[in-house]
CSV table of C-alpha atoms and ligand atoms in Angstrom, one decimal:
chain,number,residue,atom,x,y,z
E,1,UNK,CA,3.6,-18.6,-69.6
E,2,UNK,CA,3.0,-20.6,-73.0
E,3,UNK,CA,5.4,-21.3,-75.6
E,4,UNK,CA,4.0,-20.8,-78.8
E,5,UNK,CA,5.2,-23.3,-81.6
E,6,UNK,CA,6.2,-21.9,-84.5
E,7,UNK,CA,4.1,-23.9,-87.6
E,8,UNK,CA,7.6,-25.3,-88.6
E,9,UNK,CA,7.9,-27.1,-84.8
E,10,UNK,CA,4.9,-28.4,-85.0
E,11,UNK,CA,5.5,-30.0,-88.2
E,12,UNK,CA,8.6,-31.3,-87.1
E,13,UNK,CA,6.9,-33.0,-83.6
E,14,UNK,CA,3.8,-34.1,-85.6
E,15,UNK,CA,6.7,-36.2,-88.1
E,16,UNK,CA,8.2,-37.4,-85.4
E,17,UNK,CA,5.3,-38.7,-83.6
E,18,UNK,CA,3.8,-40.5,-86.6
E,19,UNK,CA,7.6,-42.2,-87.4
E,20,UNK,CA,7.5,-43.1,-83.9
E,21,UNK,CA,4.2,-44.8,-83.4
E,22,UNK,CA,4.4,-46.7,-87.3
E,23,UNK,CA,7.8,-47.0,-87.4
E,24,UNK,CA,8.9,-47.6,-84.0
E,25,UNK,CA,6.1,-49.1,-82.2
E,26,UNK,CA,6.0,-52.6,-84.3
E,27,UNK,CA,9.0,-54.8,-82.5
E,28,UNK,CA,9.9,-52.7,-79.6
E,29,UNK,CA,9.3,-55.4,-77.4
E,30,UNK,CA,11.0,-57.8,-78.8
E,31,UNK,CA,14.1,-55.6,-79.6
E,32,UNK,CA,14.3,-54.7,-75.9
E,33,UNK,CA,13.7,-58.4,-74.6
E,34,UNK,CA,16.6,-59.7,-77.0
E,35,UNK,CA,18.4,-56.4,-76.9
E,36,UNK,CA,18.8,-56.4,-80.3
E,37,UNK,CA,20.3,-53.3,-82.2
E,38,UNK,CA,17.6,-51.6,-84.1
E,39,UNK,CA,19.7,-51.1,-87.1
E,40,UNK,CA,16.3,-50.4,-89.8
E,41,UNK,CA,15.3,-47.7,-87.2
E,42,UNK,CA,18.0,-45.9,-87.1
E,43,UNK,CA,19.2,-45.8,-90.8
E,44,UNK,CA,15.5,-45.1,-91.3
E,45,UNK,CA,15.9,-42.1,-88.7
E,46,UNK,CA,18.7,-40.9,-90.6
E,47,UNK,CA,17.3,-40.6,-93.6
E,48,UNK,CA,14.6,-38.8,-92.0
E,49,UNK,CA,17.0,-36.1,-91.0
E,50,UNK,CA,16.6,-37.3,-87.1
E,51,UNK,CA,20.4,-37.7,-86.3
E,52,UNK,CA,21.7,-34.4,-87.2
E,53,UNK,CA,19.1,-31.9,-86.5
E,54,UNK,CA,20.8,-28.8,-85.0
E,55,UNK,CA,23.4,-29.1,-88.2
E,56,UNK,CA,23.9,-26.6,-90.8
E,57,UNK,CA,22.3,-27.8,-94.4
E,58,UNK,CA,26.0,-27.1,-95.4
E,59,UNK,CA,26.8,-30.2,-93.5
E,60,UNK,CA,24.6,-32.2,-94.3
E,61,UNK,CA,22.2,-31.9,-91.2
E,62,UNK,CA,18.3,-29.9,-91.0
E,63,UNK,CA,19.3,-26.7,-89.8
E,64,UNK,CA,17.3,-26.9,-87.0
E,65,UNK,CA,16.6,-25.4,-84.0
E,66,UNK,CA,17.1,-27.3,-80.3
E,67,UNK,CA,13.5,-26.8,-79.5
E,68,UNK,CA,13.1,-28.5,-82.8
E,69,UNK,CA,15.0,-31.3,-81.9
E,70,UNK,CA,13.5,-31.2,-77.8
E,71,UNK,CA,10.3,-32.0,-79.6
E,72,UNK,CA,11.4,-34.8,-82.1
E,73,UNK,CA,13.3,-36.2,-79.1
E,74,UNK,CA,10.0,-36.2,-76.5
E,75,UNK,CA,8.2,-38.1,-79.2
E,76,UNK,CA,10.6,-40.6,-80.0
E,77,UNK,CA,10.9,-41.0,-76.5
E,78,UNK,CA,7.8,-41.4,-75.6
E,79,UNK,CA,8.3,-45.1,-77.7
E,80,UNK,CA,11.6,-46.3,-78.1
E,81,UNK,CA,14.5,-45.1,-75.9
E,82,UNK,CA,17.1,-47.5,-77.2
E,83,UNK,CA,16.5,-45.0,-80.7
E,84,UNK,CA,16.4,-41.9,-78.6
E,85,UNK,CA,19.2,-42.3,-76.7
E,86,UNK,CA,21.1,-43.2,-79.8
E,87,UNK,CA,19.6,-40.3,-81.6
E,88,UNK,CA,20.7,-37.6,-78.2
E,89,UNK,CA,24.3,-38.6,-78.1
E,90,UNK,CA,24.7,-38.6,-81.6
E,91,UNK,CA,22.7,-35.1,-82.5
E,92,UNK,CA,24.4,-33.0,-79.2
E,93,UNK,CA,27.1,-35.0,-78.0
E,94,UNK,CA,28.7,-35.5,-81.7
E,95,UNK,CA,27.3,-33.2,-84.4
E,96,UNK,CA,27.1,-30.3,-81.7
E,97,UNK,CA,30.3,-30.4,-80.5
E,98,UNK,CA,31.9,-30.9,-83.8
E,99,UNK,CA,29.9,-28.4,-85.3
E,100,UNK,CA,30.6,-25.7,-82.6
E,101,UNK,CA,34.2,-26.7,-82.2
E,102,UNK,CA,35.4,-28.4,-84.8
E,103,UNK,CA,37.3,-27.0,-87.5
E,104,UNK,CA,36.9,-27.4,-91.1
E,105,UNK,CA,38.7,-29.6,-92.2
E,106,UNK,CA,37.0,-31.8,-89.4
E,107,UNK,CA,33.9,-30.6,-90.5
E,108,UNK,CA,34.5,-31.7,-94.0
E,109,UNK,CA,35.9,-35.0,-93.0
E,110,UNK,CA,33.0,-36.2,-90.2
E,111,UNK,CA,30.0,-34.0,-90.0
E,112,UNK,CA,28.2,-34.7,-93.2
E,113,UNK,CA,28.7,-38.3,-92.2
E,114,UNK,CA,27.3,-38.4,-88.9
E,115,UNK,CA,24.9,-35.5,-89.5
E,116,UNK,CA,23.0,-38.1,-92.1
E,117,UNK,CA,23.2,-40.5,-90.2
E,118,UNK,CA,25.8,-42.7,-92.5
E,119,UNK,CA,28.1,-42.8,-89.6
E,120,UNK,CA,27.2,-42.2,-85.6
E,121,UNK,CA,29.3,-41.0,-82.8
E,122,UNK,CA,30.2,-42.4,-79.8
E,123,UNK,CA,30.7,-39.9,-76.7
E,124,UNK,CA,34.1,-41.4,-74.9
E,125,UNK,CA,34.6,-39.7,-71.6
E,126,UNK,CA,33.7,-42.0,-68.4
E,127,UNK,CA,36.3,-44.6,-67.5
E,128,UNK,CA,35.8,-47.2,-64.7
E,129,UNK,CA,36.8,-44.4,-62.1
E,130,UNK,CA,35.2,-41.2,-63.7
E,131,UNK,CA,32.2,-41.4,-63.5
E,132,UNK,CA,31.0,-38.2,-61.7
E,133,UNK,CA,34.0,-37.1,-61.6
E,134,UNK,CA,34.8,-36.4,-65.2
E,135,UNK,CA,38.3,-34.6,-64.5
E,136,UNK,CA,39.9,-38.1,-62.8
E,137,UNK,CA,40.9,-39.5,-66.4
E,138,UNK,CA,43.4,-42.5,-66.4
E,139,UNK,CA,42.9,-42.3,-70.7
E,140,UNK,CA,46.3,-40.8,-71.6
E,141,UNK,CA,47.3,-39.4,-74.9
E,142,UNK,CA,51.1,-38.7,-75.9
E,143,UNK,CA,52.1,-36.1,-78.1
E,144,UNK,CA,54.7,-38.1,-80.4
E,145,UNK,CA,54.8,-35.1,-83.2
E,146,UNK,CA,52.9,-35.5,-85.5
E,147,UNK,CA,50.4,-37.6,-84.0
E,148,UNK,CA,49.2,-39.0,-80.4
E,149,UNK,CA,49.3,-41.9,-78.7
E,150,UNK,CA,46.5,-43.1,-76.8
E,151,UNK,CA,45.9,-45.5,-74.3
E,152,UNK,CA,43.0,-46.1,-71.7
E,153,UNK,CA,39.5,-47.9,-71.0
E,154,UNK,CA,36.5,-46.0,-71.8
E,155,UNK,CA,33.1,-47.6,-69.9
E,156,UNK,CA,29.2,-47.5,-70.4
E,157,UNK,CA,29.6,-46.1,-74.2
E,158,UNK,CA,26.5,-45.9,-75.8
E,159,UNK,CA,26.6,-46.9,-79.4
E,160,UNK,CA,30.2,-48.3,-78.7
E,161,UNK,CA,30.2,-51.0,-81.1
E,162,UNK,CA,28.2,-49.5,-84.0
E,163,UNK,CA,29.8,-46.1,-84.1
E,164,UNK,CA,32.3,-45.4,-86.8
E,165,UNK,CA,33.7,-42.0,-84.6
E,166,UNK,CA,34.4,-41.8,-81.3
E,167,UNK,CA,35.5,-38.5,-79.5
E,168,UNK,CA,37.1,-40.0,-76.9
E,169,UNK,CA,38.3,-37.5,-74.0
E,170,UNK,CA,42.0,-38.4,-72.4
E,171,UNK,CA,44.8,-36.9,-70.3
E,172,UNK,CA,47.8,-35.1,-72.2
E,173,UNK,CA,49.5,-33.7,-69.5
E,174,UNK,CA,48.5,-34.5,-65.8
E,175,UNK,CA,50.0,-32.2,-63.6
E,176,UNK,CA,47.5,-29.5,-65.3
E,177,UNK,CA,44.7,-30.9,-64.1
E,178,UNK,CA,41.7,-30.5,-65.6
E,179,UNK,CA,43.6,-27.6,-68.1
E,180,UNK,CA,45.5,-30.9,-69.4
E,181,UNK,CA,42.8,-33.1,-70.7
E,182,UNK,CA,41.7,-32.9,-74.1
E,183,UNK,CA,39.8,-34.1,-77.0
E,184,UNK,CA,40.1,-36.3,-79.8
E,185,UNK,CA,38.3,-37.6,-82.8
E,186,UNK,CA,39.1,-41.2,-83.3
E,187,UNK,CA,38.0,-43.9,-86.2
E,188,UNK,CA,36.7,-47.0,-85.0
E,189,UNK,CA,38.3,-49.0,-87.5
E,190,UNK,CA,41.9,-46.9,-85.6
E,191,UNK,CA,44.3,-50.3,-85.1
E,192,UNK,CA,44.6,-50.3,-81.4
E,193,UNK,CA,40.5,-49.6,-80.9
E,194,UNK,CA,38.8,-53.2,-79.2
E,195,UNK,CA,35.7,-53.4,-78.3
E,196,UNK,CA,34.4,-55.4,-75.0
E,197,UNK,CA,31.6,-56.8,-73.8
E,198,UNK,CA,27.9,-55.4,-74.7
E,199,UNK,CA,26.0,-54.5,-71.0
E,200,UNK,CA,23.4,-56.4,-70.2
E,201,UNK,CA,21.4,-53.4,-69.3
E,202,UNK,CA,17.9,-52.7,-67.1
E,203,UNK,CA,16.5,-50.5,-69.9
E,204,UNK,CA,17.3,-49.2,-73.4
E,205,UNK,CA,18.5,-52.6,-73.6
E,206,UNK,CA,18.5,-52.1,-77.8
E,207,UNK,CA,20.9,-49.5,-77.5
E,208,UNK,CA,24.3,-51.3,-77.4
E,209,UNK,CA,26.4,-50.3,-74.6
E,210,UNK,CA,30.4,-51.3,-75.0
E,211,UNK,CA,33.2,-50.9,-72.8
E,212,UNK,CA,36.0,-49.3,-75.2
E,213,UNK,CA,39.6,-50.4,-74.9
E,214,UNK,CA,42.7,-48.1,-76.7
E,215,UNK,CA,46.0,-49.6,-76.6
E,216,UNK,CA,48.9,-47.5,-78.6
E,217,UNK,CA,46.1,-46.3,-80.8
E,218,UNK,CA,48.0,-43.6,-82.9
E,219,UNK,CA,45.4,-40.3,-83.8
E,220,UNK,CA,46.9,-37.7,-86.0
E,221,UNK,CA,47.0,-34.2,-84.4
E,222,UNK,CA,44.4,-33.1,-87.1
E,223,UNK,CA,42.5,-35.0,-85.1
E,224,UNK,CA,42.9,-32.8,-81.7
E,225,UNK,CA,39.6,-31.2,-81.1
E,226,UNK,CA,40.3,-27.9,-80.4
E,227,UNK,CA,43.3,-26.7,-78.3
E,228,UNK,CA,45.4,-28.8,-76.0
E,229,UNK,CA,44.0,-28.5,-72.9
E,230,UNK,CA,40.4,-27.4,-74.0
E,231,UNK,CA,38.9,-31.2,-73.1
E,232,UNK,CA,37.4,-30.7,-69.9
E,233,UNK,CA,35.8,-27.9,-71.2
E,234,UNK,CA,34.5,-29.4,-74.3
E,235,UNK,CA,33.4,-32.3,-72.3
E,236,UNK,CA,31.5,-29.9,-69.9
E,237,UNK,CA,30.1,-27.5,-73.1
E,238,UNK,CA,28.4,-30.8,-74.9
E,239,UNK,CA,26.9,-32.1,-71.9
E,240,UNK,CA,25.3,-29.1,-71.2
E,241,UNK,CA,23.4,-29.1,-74.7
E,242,UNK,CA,23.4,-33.2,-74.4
E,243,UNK,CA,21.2,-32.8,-70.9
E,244,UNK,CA,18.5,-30.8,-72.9
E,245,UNK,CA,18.5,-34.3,-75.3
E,246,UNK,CA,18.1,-36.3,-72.1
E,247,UNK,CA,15.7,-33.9,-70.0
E,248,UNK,CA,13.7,-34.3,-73.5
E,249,UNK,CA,13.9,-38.1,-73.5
E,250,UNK,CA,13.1,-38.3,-69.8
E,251,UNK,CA,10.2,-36.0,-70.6
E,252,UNK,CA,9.0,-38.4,-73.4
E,253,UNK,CA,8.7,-40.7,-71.4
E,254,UNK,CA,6.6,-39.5,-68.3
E,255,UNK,CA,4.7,-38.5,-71.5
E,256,UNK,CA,4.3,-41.6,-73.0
E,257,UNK,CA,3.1,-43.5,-69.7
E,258,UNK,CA,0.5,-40.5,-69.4
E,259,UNK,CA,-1.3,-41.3,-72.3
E,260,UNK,CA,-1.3,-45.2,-71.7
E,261,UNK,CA,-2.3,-44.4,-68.6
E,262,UNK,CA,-4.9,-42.2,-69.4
E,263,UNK,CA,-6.5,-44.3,-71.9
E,264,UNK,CA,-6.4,-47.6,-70.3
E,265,UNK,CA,-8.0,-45.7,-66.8
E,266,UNK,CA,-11.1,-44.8,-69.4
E,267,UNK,CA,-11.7,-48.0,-70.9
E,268,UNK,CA,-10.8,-50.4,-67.7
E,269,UNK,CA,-13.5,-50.5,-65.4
E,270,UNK,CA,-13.2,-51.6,-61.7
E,271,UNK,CA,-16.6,-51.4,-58.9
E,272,UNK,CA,-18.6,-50.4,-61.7
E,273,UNK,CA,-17.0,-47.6,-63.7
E,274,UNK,CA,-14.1,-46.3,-65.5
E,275,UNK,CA,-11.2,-46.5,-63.1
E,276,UNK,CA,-10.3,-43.0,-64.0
E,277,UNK,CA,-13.4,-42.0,-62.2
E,278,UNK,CA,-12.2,-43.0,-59.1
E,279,UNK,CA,-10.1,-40.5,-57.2
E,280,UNK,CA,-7.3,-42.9,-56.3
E,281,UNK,CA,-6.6,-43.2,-59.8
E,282,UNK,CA,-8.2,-39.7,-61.0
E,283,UNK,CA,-5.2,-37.6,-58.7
E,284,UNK,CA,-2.6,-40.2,-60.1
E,285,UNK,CA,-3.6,-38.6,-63.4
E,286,UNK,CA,-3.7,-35.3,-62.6
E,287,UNK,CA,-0.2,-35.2,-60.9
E,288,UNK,CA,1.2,-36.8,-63.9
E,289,UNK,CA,-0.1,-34.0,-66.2
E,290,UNK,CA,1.2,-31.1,-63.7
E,291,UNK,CA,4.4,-32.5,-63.4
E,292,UNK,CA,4.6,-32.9,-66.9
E,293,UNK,CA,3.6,-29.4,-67.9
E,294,UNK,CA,6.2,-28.4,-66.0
E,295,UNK,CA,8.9,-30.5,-67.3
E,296,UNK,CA,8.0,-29.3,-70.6
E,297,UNK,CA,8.1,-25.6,-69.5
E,298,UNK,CA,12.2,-26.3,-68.3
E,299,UNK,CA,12.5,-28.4,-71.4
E,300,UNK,CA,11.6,-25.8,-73.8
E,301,UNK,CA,13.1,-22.9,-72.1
E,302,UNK,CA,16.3,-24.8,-72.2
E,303,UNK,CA,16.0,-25.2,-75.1
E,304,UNK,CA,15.2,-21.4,-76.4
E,305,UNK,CA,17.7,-20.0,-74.0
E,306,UNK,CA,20.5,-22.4,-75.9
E,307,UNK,CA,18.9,-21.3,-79.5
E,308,UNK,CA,19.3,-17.6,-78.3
E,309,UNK,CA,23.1,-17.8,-77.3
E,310,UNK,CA,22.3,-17.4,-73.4
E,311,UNK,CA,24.3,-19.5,-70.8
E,312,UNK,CA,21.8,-22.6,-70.2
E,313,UNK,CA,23.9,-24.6,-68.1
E,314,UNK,CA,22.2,-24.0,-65.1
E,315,UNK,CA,18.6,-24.3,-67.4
E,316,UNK,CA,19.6,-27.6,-69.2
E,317,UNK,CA,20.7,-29.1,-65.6
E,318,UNK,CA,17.1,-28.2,-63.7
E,319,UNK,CA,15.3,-29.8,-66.8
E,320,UNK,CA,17.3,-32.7,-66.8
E,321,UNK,CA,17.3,-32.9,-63.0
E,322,UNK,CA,13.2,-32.2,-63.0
E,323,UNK,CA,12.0,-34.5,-66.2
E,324,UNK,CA,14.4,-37.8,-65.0
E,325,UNK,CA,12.7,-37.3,-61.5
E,326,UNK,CA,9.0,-37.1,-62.9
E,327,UNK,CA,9.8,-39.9,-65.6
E,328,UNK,CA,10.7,-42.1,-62.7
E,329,UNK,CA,8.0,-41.2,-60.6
E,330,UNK,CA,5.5,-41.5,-63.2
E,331,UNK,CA,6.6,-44.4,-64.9
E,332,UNK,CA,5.9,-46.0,-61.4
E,333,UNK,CA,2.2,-44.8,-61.1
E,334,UNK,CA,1.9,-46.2,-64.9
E,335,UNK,CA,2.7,-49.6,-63.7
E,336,UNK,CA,0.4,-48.9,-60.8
E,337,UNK,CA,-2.5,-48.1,-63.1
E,338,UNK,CA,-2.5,-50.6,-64.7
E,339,UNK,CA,-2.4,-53.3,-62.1
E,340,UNK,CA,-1.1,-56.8,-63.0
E,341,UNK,CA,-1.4,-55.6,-66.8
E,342,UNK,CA,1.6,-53.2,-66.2
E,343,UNK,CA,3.5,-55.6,-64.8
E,344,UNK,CA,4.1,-57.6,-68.1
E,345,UNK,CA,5.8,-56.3,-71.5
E,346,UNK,CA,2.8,-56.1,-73.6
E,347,UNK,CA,1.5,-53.0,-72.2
E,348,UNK,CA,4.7,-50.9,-72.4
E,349,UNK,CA,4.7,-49.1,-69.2
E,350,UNK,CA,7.1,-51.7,-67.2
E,351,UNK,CA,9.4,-51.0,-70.0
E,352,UNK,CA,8.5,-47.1,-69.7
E,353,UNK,CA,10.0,-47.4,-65.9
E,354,UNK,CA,13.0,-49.3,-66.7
E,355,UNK,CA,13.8,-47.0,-69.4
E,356,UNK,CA,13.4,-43.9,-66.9
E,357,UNK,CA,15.9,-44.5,-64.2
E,358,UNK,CA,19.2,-44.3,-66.6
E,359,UNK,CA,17.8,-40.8,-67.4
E,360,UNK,CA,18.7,-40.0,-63.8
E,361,UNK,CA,22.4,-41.3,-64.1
E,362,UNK,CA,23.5,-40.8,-67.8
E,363,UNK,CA,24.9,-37.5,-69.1
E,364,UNK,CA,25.4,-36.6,-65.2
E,365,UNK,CA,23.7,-38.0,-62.0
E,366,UNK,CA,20.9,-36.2,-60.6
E,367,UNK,CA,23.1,-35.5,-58.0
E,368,UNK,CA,26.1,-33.7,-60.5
E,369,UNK,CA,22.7,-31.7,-61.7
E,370,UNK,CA,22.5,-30.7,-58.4
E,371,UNK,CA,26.1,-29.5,-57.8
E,372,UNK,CA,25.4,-27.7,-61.4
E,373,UNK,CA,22.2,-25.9,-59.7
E,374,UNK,CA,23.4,-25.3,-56.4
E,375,UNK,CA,27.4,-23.2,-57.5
E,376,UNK,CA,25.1,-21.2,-59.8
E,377,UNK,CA,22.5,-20.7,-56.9
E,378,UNK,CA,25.6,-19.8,-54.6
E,379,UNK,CA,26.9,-17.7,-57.3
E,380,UNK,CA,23.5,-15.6,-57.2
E,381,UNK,CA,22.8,-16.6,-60.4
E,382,UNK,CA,18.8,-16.8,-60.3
E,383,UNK,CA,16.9,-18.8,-62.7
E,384,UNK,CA,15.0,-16.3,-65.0
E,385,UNK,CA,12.3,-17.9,-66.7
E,386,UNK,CA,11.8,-16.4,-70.5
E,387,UNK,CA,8.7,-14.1,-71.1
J,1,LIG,N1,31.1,-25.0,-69.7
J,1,LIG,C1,32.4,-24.5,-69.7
J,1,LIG,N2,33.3,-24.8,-68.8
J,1,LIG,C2,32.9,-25.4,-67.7
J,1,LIG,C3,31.6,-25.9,-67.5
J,1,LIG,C4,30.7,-25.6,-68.6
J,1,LIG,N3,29.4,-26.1,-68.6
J,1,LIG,N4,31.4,-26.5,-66.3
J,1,LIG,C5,32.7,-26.5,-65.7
J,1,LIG,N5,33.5,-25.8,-66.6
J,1,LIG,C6,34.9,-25.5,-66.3
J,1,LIG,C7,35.1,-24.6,-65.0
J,1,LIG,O1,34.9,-23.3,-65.3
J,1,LIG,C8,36.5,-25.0,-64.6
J,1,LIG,O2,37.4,-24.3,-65.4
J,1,LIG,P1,38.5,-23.2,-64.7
J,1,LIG,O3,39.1,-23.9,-63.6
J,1,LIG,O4,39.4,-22.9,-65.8
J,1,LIG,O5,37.6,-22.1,-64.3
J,1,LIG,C9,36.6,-26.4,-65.0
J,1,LIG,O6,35.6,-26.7,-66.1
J,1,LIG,C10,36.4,-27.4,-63.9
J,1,LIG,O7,35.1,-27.2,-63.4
J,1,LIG,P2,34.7,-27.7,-62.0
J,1,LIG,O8,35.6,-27.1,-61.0
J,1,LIG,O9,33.2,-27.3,-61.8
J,1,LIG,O10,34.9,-29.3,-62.1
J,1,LIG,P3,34.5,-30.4,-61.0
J,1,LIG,O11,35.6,-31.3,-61.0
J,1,LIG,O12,34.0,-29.7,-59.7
J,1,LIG,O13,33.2,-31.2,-61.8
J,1,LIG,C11,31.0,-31.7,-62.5
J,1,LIG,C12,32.1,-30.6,-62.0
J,1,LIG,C13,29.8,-30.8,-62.8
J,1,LIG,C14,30.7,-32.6,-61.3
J,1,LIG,C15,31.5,-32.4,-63.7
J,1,LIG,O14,32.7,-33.2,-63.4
J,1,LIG,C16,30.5,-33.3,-64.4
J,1,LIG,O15,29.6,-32.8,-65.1
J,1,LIG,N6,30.5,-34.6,-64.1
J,1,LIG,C17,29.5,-35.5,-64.7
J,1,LIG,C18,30.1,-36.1,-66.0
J,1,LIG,C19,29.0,-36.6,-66.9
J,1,LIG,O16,28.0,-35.9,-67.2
J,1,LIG,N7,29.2,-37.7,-67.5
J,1,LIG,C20,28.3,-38.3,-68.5
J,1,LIG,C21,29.0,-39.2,-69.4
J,1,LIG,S1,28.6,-39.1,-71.0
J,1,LIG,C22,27.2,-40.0,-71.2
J,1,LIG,O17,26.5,-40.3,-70.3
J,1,LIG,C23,26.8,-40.1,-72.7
J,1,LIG,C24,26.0,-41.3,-73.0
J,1,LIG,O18,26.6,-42.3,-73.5
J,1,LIG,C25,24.5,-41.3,-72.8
């Protein structure tokens, strides 16, 4: 089957690959060696409409589609992940689930801010025991009135110290279970809010990675996003759309150490001749490109199935579970091809293969991706590709 690009996508990949390779490429290195913040690139990524894609122009966003942003996302990736992982959580963790459940007044107060890029959003769900399991929250918040009280420790937050909003996910009545979480939108600047120590990470080491600490943090209720009790589910909606960001980055980056790959086996000659011509290196190759394609096939139909209103749970966890697998797998035979070269940061694989094993743990494990996969399998619920 082939997806056929509409000339708007195509624009919209070919702006995103020439940002990434002028505008990314010079310093990437050096930002991930010193994991320094990549402040210029993501203000310039704003302004380039790259953090709020999917929103409405009444919000300050592009209007987009998600296969628009699937294809921004696969070229950013396929050169700086610190920017893309940024540019995921704050596009369909934030804006999304604002957008789609948010109400006006919300809307009005946070969108046009984070849609531009001004602000960005930190996703607040997993605590030092909820990880996988998302519904064990220990973050509690106490209806006072008018307002909540929350207290809790949030881990592994991308963007936690440079975000200005985080929709942080916490307990308001326990004995419901999951039916008693919910979610709120809290201000950084919130007295109450402390930041902890940066992670000292094995890839997207630019992005900054905080543990988040609320102590008697007071959030108005206009702040409650969406009904009481409506967290887990919220939590569980974004993710869904936030897994076709990730399945995109994970896909950029088996992309990415393709075409290194591919060029450096032309030009590097071993026993006489291109080492592309020799079959050990010749099949690598040609199982990265199939494994590829296919990611790309899951990506995009993800991606179309969310654009068309279809359930793409189910969709956005195979891509997710396929493209982190192939990233990982490929990123290894990158370093392979290139020998001793791909060993050291210059030639941007090594960093490739760090960068592709947290796209098999964030936004849910390969193995929660499997759990998604499997009840829908049980349920009968076959995977229909789109024709
Ligand atoms: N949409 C709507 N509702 C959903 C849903 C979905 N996609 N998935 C589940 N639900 C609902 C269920 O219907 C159920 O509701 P009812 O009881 O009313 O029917 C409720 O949620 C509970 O569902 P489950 O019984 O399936 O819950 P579970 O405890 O078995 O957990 C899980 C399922 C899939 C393992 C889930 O906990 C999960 O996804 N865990 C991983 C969490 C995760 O992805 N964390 C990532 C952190 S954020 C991050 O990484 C961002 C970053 O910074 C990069």
């Amino acid at each position: 089957m082939t997806i056929t690009l509409t000339e708007e996508q195509l624009a919209v990949k070919a702006a995103a690959r020439e940002f990434a390779q002028q505008s990314l490429l010079p310093g990437v290195i050096e930002r991930d060696s010193t994991m320094t913040y990549p402040s210029e690139q993501i203000k310039a990524m704003g302004e380039m409409g790259f953090l709020g894609m999917m929103v409405s122009p009444e919000y300050g966003g592009g209007g987009m589609d998600t296969l628009s942003y699937a294809l921004a996302m696969e070229e950013i990736s396929k050169v700086d992940n610190s920017c893309s992982v940024i540019m995921s959580v704050n596009n369909s963790l934030i804006c999304w689930g604002i957008e789609k459940f948010g109400n006006e007044d919300q809307k009005q107060r946070y969108l046009k801010k984070l849609a531009t890029g001004e602000w960005i959003g930190a996703f607040c769900l997993s605590e030092p025991e909820a990880g996988s399991d998302a519904t064990s929250q220990r973050t509690t918040a106490v209806d006072m009135g008018d307002h909540y009280i929350l207290n809790g420790t949030k881990n592994w937050i991308t963007s936690g110290a440079t975000s200005s909003l985080h929709i942080v996910i916490a307990q308001t009545d326990a004995e419901k279970g999951h039916r008693g979480i919910s979610a709120f939108l809290v201000e950084a600047d919130t007295p109450g809010v402390t930041i902890g120590a940066k992670e000292d990470k094995l890839g997207v080491r630019a992005s900054d990675t905080h543990t988040l600490m609320y102590n008697d943090v007071k959030v108005p209720k206009s702040n409650r996003l969406g009904e009481e009790g409506f967290g887990f589910k919220f939590a569980m909606k974004v993710l869904s759309g936030g897994r076709i960001g990730i399945a995109s980055q994970a896909l950029g980056i088996a992309a990415g150490a393709y075409e290194l790959s591919l060029a450096y086996a032309q030009e590097r000659e071993a026993f006489g001749k291109p080492i592309a011509k020799h079959q050990a290196i010749a099949f690598k190759l040609a199982d990265m490109a199939t494994d590829i394609e296919a990611a790309r096939q899951l990506v995009y139909q993800s991606a179309i199935m969310k654009d068309r209103g279809e359930n793409f749970d189910q969709a956005s966890s195979m891509a997710k579970l396929f493209a982190s697998q192939a990233a990982m797998k490929h990123t290894v035979e990158a370093v392979q091809i290139h020998g001793g070269y791909g060993y050291v940061k210059e030639y941007h694989v090594e960093r490739l293969m760090r960068d592709a094993k947290i796209t098999q743990i964030y936004e849910g494990t390969s193995e929660v991706q499997k759990i998604v996969i499997s009840r829908n399998v049980l349920k009968g619920n076959l995977y229909t590709p789109i024709v």
